[in-house]
Structures are given as structure tokens and as C-alpha cells.
Short mmCIF file of C-alpha atoms in Angstrom, two decimals:
data_model
loop_
_atom_site.label_atom_id
_atom_site.label_comp_id
_atom_site.label_asym_id
_atom_site.label_seq_id
_atom_site.Cartn_x
_atom_site.Cartn_y
_atom_site.Cartn_z
CA PRO A 20 0.00 0.00 0.00
CA LEU A 21 1.03 3.53 -0.74
CA ALA A 22 -0.37 6.63 0.94
CA GLY A 23 0.03 10.04 -0.55
CA VAL A 24 -1.67 13.09 -2.00
CA ASN A 25 -3.22 13.08 -5.46
CA TYR A 26 -4.50 16.12 -7.36
CA THR A 27 -6.37 15.87 -10.66
CA ASN A 28 -7.70 18.70 -12.80
CA VAL A 29 -9.48 17.93 -16.11
CA ASN A 30 -9.62 21.59 -17.15
CA PHE A 31 -6.12 22.66 -16.17
CA LEU A 32 -5.42 26.36 -16.87
CA ASP A 33 -8.97 26.55 -18.32
CA ARG A 34 -7.65 24.88 -21.50
CA ASP A 35 -9.17 21.36 -21.36
CA LEU A 36 -5.78 19.95 -20.38
CA ILE A 37 -5.67 17.00 -17.99
CA PHE A 38 -3.22 17.42 -15.11
CA ASN A 39 -2.47 14.88 -12.41
CA ALA A 40 0.08 15.00 -9.61
CA PHE A 41 0.68 12.25 -7.06
CA PHE A 42 3.14 12.70 -4.20
CA ALA A 43 3.90 10.05 -1.60
CA GLY A 44 6.94 11.15 0.39
CA VAL A 45 9.84 9.85 -1.68
CA LEU A 46 7.75 9.26 -4.84
CA ALA A 47 6.29 11.71 -7.33
CA ASN A 48 4.32 11.18 -10.53
CA VAL A 49 3.19 14.21 -12.52
CA SER A 50 1.36 14.06 -15.85
CA LEU A 51 -0.09 16.56 -18.27
CA SER A 52 -2.05 15.65 -21.39
CA ASP A 53 -3.98 17.37 -24.11
CA PRO A 54 -6.55 14.98 -25.64
CA SER A 55 -7.19 17.37 -28.53
CA PHE A 56 -3.92 19.11 -29.37
CA PHE A 57 -4.77 22.47 -31.00
CA GLY A 58 -8.31 21.18 -31.57
CA SER A 59 -7.15 18.19 -33.65
CA LYS A 60 -7.53 14.43 -33.15
CA LEU A 61 -3.89 14.30 -32.02
CA ASP A 62 -3.40 13.66 -28.29
CA VAL A 63 -0.12 14.56 -26.59
CA GLY A 64 1.11 14.06 -23.08
CA ALA A 65 4.07 14.10 -20.73
CA ILE A 66 4.72 12.03 -17.62
CA LEU A 67 7.43 12.71 -15.05
CA ASN A 68 8.35 10.01 -12.52
CA ALA A 69 10.77 10.76 -9.69
CA SER A 70 11.77 8.54 -6.81
CA ALA A 71 14.28 8.55 -3.99
CA ILE A 72 13.82 4.78 -3.53
CA LYS A 73 16.71 2.65 -4.72
CA GLY A 74 16.27 -0.81 -6.18
CA THR A 75 18.83 -3.59 -6.05
CA GLU A 76 20.36 -4.98 -9.24
CA LYS A 77 21.50 -8.60 -8.92
CA SER A 78 23.92 -10.70 -10.99
CA PHE A 79 23.52 -14.43 -11.58
CA LEU A 80 25.94 -17.05 -12.80
CA LEU A 81 24.69 -20.53 -13.71
CA GLY A 82 21.45 -19.85 -11.82
CA GLU A 83 23.14 -18.72 -8.59
CA GLU A 84 23.18 -15.12 -7.37
CA ILE A 85 26.58 -13.49 -6.95
CA GLU A 86 25.73 -11.46 -3.85
CA ASN A 87 28.95 -9.41 -3.78
CA GLU A 88 28.01 -7.94 -7.20
CA ARG A 89 24.79 -6.33 -6.01
CA VAL A 90 24.42 -2.63 -6.84
CA GLU A 91 21.77 -0.08 -5.95
CA ARG A 92 20.03 1.76 -8.78
CA ASN A 93 17.84 4.84 -8.72
CA SER A 94 15.94 5.95 -11.83
CA GLN A 95 13.99 9.06 -12.83
CA SER A 96 12.05 9.33 -16.08
CA LEU A 97 10.28 11.69 -18.45
CA THR A 98 8.01 10.28 -21.14
CA ILE A 99 6.43 12.29 -23.97
CA THR A 100 3.67 10.70 -26.05
CA ALA A 101 1.65 11.57 -29.13
CA GLY A 102 -1.21 9.49 -30.49
CA TYR A 103 -3.51 9.74 -33.49
CA PRO A 104 -6.63 7.64 -34.14
CA LEU A 105 -6.77 5.77 -37.45
CA GLY A 106 -10.43 4.89 -37.41
CA SER A 107 -12.72 3.95 -34.53
CA PHE A 108 -10.57 1.29 -32.86
CA VAL A 109 -6.99 1.82 -34.09
CA LYS A 110 -4.46 4.35 -32.82
CA ALA A 111 -0.88 5.09 -33.89
CA ARG A 112 1.37 6.32 -31.12
CA GLY A 113 4.88 7.74 -30.82
CA ILE A 114 6.73 7.72 -27.50
CA LEU A 115 9.93 9.49 -26.51
CA GLY A 116 11.41 8.35 -23.21
CA LEU A 117 14.26 9.72 -21.14
CA GLN A 118 15.46 7.79 -18.10
CA TYR A 119 18.32 8.78 -15.85
CA HIS A 120 19.92 5.89 -13.95
CA SER A 121 22.35 6.41 -11.06
CA TYR A 122 24.23 3.61 -9.32
CA SER A 123 25.72 3.15 -5.87
CA GLU A 124 27.15 0.33 -3.82
CA ALA A 125 24.82 -2.03 -1.96
CA ASP A 126 25.71 -3.33 1.50
CA GLU A 127 26.95 -6.57 -0.12
CA THR A 128 28.98 -4.99 -2.95
CA ALA A 129 32.55 -6.31 -2.97
CA GLU A 130 35.46 -3.96 -2.45
CA GLY A 131 36.98 -3.09 -5.82
CA PHE A 132 33.74 -3.79 -7.71
CA LEU A 133 33.46 -1.17 -10.46
CA LEU A 134 29.96 0.34 -10.52
CA PRO A 135 28.10 0.95 -13.78
CA GLU A 136 28.32 4.55 -14.98
CA ASP A 137 25.41 6.86 -14.23
CA HIS A 138 23.79 7.49 -17.58
CA LEU A 139 20.83 8.78 -19.55
CA GLU A 140 18.84 6.24 -21.55
CA THR A 141 16.90 7.59 -24.52
CA SER A 142 14.15 5.58 -26.14
CA LEU A 143 11.91 6.12 -29.12
CA ALA A 144 8.96 3.83 -29.75
CA LEU A 145 6.27 3.53 -32.39
CA GLU A 146 3.06 1.69 -31.55
CA MET A 147 -0.05 0.60 -33.36
CA ALA A 148 -2.94 -0.34 -31.09
CA PHE A 149 -6.31 -1.94 -31.75
CA ASP A 150 -8.84 -1.74 -28.88
CA ARG A 151 -12.41 -2.99 -28.95
CA LYS A 152 -14.86 -4.15 -26.28
CA GLY A 153 -12.22 -4.47 -23.57
CA TRP A 154 -9.77 -6.38 -25.77
CA GLY A 155 -6.64 -4.98 -27.28
CA VAL A 156 -3.74 -5.85 -29.54
CA LEU A 157 -0.55 -3.81 -29.59
CA ALA A 158 2.40 -3.87 -31.99
CA ARG A 159 5.44 -1.94 -30.80
CA HIS A 160 8.90 -1.24 -32.14
CA ALA A 161 11.38 0.56 -29.87
CA TRP A 162 14.91 1.90 -30.10
CA HIS A 163 17.04 2.50 -26.98
CA GLN A 164 20.41 4.18 -26.55
CA ARG A 165 22.54 4.79 -23.46
CA SER A 166 24.61 7.97 -23.19
CA ASP A 167 27.53 6.10 -21.60
CA TRP A 168 28.03 2.46 -20.77
CA GLY A 169 31.62 1.58 -20.04
CA PRO A 170 33.11 -1.52 -18.47
CA TRP A 171 31.88 -2.37 -14.99
CA GLY A 172 31.92 -5.30 -12.61
CA ALA A 173 34.47 -7.34 -10.73
CA ASP A 174 38.21 -6.82 -11.33
CA SER A 175 38.45 -10.42 -12.52
CA LEU A 176 35.81 -12.96 -13.37
CA GLU A 177 36.84 -16.54 -12.78
CA LEU A 178 34.93 -18.82 -15.14
CA PRO A 179 36.01 -22.10 -16.65
CA GLU A 180 37.03 -21.73 -20.31
CA SER A 181 34.13 -23.97 -21.35
CA ASP A 182 31.61 -21.35 -20.19
CA PHE A 183 32.97 -18.88 -22.74
CA ALA A 184 32.88 -21.36 -25.61
CA GLN A 185 29.07 -21.49 -25.70
CA TYR A 186 28.94 -17.72 -26.39
CA GLU A 187 31.85 -17.75 -28.80
CA ASP A 188 29.93 -20.00 -31.18
CA PHE A 189 27.19 -17.36 -31.57
CA THR A 190 29.63 -14.67 -32.65
CA LYS A 191 31.20 -16.55 -35.57
#
């Protein structure tokens, strides 16, 4: 359960914009949308998510967690959307996403473990949705790019040579 304060206004700034803000201590979600952008059928919106809560990233090797490689991650995001109806039940949608990820050591992180670089992830997605009588089908194609993503992890990874061979075959 999550307790917080939510404010919704369906005529924000007297312009038929839909505004929603939810705050719950260390969490915030703010959205603004225009269901009829400049009086057209185009709908546009923006969503901002901010959180001070860190999640734990875990590494696994052969089905077993490597506890001393745990890292804490905190993410913030901004999403901008635009959608246009193509008939009564079909909508085309474009989505631009920006996510900032920051990393820090967890209590279990080994000394000398190199943390992933803090970075901005940009995504662009195109969607085609069909919705009718409570049922929906969605086709989506997305592109993602990280601003920086250098080497990270343990100083040395001790694996038997045979474990590398299975991946080597896929690169030939």
C-alpha cells in the first residue's frame, strides 16, 4: 500500500488539459495531457516520474546469485507521447522516453567492484494499437540508446574456459 496526496484537474489552466500530480513522500508522478492538441484528433502528453527509492540490481551465474556484485540503482524518467486515431478502434502512437539511472554500492557490494556509470537512456517507440470491447492488440517497435556504458563489474571474473565457448559460437 502507498499513501500520498493526489490532485487531478481535467480543465487545467482553463484549456481542457488533464493534469495529475501524485506525491507520496519519496515518490512523485506528474502528468499533463492534451486529448485534442490544438483542436485536432492528435493527443499529446508528458509524464514525469521521480523517486528517492533505490532498487537492487543482482547478478547471476549458472542460476546462482553473486551477492557481492549487487548494486543499488535509482531511476527518474520523463516520457512524452503523441497518439492519433486511425479509425474507430486503431491508434498510432509515438513515444519518446528519457530515463536517468544512477548507481551506488549495496551493503553486499565487494570492495573493488566497479559500478556501472550513471547514464541517460533515450528511447523512441512507435506503436499501433487496436482496442475494442475491452480487448486490445498492440504492436510496438522501440529503439534505446545509453549515453555512456563503459566496463563495470568485478576486477576479474573466474569462469572455466568452457563457459565462454558457448557464447563464442554465436559470434562466428
